[in-house]
Short mmCIF file of C-alpha atoms and ligand atoms in Angstrom, two decimals:
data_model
loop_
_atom_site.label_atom_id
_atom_site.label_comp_id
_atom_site.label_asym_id
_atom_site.label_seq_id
_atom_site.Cartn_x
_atom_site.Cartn_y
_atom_site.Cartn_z
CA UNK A 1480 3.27 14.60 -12.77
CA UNK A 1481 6.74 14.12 -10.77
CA UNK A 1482 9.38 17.05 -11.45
CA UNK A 1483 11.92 18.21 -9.34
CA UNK A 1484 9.52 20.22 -7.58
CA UNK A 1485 7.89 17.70 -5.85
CA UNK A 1486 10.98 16.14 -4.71
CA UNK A 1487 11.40 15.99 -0.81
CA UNK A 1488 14.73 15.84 0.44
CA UNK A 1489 14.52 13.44 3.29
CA UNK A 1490 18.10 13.64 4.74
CA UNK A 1491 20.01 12.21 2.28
CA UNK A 1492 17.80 10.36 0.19
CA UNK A 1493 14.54 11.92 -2.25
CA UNK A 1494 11.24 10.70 -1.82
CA UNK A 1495 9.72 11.91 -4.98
CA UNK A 1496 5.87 11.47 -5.56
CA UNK A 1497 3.22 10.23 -4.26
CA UNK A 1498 4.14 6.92 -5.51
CA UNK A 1499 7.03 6.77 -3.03
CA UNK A 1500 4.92 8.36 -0.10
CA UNK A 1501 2.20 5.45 -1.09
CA UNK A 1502 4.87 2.21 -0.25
CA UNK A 1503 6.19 3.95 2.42
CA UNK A 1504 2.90 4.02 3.99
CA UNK A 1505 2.49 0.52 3.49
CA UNK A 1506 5.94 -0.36 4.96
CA UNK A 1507 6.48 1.59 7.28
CA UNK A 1508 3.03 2.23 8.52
CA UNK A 1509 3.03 5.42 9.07
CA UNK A 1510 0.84 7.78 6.88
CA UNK A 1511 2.84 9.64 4.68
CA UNK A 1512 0.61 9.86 1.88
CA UNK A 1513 -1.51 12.14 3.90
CA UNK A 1514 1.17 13.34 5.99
CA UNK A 1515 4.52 14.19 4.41
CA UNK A 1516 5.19 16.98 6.95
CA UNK A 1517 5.98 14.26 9.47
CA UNK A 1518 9.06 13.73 7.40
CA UNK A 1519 9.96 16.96 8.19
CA UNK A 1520 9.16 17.33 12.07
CA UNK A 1521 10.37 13.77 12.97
CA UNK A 1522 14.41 12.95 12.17
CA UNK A 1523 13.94 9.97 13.42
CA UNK A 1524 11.25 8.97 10.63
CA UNK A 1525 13.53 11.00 8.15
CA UNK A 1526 16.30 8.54 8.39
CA UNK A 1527 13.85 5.83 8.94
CA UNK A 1528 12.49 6.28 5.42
CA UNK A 1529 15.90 6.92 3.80
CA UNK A 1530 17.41 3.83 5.12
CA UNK A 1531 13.99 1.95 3.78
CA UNK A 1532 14.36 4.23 0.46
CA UNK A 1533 17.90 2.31 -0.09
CA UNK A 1534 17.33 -0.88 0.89
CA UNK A 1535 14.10 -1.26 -1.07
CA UNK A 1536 13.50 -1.65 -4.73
CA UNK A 1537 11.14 0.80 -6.30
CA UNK A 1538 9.83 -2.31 -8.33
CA UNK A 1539 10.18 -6.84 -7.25
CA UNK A 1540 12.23 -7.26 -9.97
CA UNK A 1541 14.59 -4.45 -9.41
CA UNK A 1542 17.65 -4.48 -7.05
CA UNK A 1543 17.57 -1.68 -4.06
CA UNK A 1544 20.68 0.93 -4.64
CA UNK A 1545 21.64 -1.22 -1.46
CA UNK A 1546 22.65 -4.51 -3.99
CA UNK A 1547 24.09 -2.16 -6.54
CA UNK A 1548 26.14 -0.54 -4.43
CA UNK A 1549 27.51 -3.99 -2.48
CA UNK A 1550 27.94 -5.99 -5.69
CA UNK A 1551 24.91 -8.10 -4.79
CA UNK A 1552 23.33 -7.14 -7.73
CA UNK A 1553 24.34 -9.00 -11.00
CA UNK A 1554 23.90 -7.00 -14.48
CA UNK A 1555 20.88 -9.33 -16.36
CA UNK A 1556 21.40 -9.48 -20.44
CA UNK A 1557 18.46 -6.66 -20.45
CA UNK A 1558 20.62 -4.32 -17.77
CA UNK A 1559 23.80 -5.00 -20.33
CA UNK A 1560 21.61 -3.81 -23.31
CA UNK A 1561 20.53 -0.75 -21.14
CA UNK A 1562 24.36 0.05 -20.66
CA UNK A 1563 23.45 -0.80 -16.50
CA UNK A 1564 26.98 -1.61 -14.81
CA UNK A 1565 27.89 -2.64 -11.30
CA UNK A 1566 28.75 0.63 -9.79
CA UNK A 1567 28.06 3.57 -7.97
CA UNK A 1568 26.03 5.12 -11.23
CA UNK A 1569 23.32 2.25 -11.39
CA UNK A 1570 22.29 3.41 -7.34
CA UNK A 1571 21.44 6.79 -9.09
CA UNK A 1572 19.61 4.83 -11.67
CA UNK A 1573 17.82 3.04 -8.64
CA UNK A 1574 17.12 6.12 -6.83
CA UNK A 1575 16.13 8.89 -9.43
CA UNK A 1576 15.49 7.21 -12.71
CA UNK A 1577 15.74 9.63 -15.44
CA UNK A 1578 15.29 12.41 -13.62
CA UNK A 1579 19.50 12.21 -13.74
CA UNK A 1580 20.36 9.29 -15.95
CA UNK A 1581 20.27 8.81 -19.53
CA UNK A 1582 21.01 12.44 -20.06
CA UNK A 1583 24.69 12.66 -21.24
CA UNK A 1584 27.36 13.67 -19.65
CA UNK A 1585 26.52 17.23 -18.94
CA UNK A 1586 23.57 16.60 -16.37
CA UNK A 1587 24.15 19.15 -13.70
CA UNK A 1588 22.33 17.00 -11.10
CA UNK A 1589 23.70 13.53 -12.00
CA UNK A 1590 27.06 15.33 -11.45
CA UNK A 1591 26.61 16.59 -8.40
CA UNK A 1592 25.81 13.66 -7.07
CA UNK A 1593 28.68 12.46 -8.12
CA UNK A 1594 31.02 14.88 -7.01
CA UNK A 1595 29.16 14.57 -3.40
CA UNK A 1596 30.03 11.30 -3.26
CA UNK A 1597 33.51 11.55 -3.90
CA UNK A 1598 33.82 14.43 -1.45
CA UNK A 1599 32.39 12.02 1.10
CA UNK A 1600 34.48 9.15 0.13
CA UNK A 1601 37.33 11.74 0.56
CA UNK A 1602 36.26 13.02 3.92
CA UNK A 1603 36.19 9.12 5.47
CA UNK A 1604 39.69 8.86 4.31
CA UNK A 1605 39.17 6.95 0.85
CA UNK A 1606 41.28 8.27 -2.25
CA UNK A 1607 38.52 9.17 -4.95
CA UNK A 1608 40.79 7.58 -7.30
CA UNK A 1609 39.49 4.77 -6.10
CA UNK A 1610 36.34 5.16 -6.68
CA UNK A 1611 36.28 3.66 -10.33
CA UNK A 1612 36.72 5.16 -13.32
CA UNK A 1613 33.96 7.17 -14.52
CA UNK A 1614 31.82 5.19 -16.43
CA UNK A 1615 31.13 3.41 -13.39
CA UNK A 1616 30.54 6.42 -11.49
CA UNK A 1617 28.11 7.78 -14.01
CA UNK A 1618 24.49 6.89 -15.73
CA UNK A 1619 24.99 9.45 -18.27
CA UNK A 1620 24.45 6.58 -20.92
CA UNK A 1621 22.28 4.23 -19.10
CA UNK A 1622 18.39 3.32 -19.83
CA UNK A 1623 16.57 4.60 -16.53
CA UNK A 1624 14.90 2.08 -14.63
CA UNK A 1625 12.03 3.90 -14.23
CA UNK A 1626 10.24 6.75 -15.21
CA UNK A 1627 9.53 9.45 -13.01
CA UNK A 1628 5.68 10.03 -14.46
CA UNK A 1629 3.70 6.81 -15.03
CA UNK A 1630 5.23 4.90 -11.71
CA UNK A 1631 3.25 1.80 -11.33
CA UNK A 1632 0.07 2.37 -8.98
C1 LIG B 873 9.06 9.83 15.09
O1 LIG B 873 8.98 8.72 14.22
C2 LIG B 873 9.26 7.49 14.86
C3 LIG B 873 9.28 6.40 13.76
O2 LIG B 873 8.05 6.34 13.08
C4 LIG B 873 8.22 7.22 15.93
O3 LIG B 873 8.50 6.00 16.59
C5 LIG B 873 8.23 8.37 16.93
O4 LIG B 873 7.18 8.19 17.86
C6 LIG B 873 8.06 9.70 16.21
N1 LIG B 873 8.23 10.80 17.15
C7 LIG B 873 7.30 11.71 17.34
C8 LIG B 873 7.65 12.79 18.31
O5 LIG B 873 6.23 11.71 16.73
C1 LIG B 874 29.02 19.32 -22.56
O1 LIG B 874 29.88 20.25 -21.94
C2 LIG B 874 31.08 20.49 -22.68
C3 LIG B 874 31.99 21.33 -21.83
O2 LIG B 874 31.31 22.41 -21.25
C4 LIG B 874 30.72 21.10 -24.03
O3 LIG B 874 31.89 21.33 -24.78
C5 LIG B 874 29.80 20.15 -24.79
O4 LIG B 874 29.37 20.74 -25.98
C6 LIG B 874 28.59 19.78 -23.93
N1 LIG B 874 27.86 18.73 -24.62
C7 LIG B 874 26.55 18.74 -24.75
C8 LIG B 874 25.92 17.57 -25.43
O5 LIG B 874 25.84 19.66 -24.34
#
């Protein structure tokens, strides 16, 4: 069972379930699964896996939020259906599923995400304006990619 409480703030990215801890073991090699305090005593290993958490899809035939946020990643007639866009809202997608997308407009977490990024865009000197409008910005309508429970073994 995955809920917000056994989410693990790595930095800046989640690892959430043992799911997550399980292929970072295998990629990374180092034992997570057994040992998620290392994430937490090592910031070197903390940035390690958040870098690998963004540059990885959670599934093959999934893009990392790395290709959705560069534009590698091209919308398939599926993602269309699912309301999945090019933009900054299909990384949350990527990286938290529906434990923030698909939930309307009001989702407290999707929008502070959101409004994080912007600040940050802000703070390195980049107008939020352009940022995209804000159906780009958000997965308030979109299909998750995956669901938090039931990730595949
Ligand atoms: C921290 O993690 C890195 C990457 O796995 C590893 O190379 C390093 O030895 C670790 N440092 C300590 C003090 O365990
Ligand atoms: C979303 O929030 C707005 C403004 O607070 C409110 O008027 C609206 O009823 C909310 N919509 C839903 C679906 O909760």
């Amino acid at each position: 069972m995955c809920t917000w409480s056994c989410i693990l703030w790595s930095s800046a990215l989640p690892i959430y379930c043992n799911y997550n801890y399980g292929e970072a073991t295998k990629d990374l090699n180092v034992d997570l699964l057994n040992h998620p305090e290392y994430i937490e005593k090592n910031a070197t290993l903390a940035f390690l896996v958040a870098i690998w958490r963004w540059m990885t899809p959670i599934k093959e035939n999934q893009p990392s939020a790395h290709d959705v946020f560069i534009g590698n990643w091209k919308p398939t007639e599926n993602d269309n259906l699912a309301k999945r866009v090019s933009g900054f809202g299909t990384t949350m997608n990527v990286l938290y599923g529906n434990l923030v997308c698909g939930k309307g407009n009001n989702e407290t977490s999707m929008n502070n995400i959101i409004d994080y990024y912007l600040h940050y865009l802000d703070r390195i000197g980049v107008n939020p304006n352009e940022a995209g409008p804000h159906e780009l910005l958000s997965c308030a309508d979109q299909v998750p990619f995956n669901p938090s429970v039931a990730l595949p073994p």
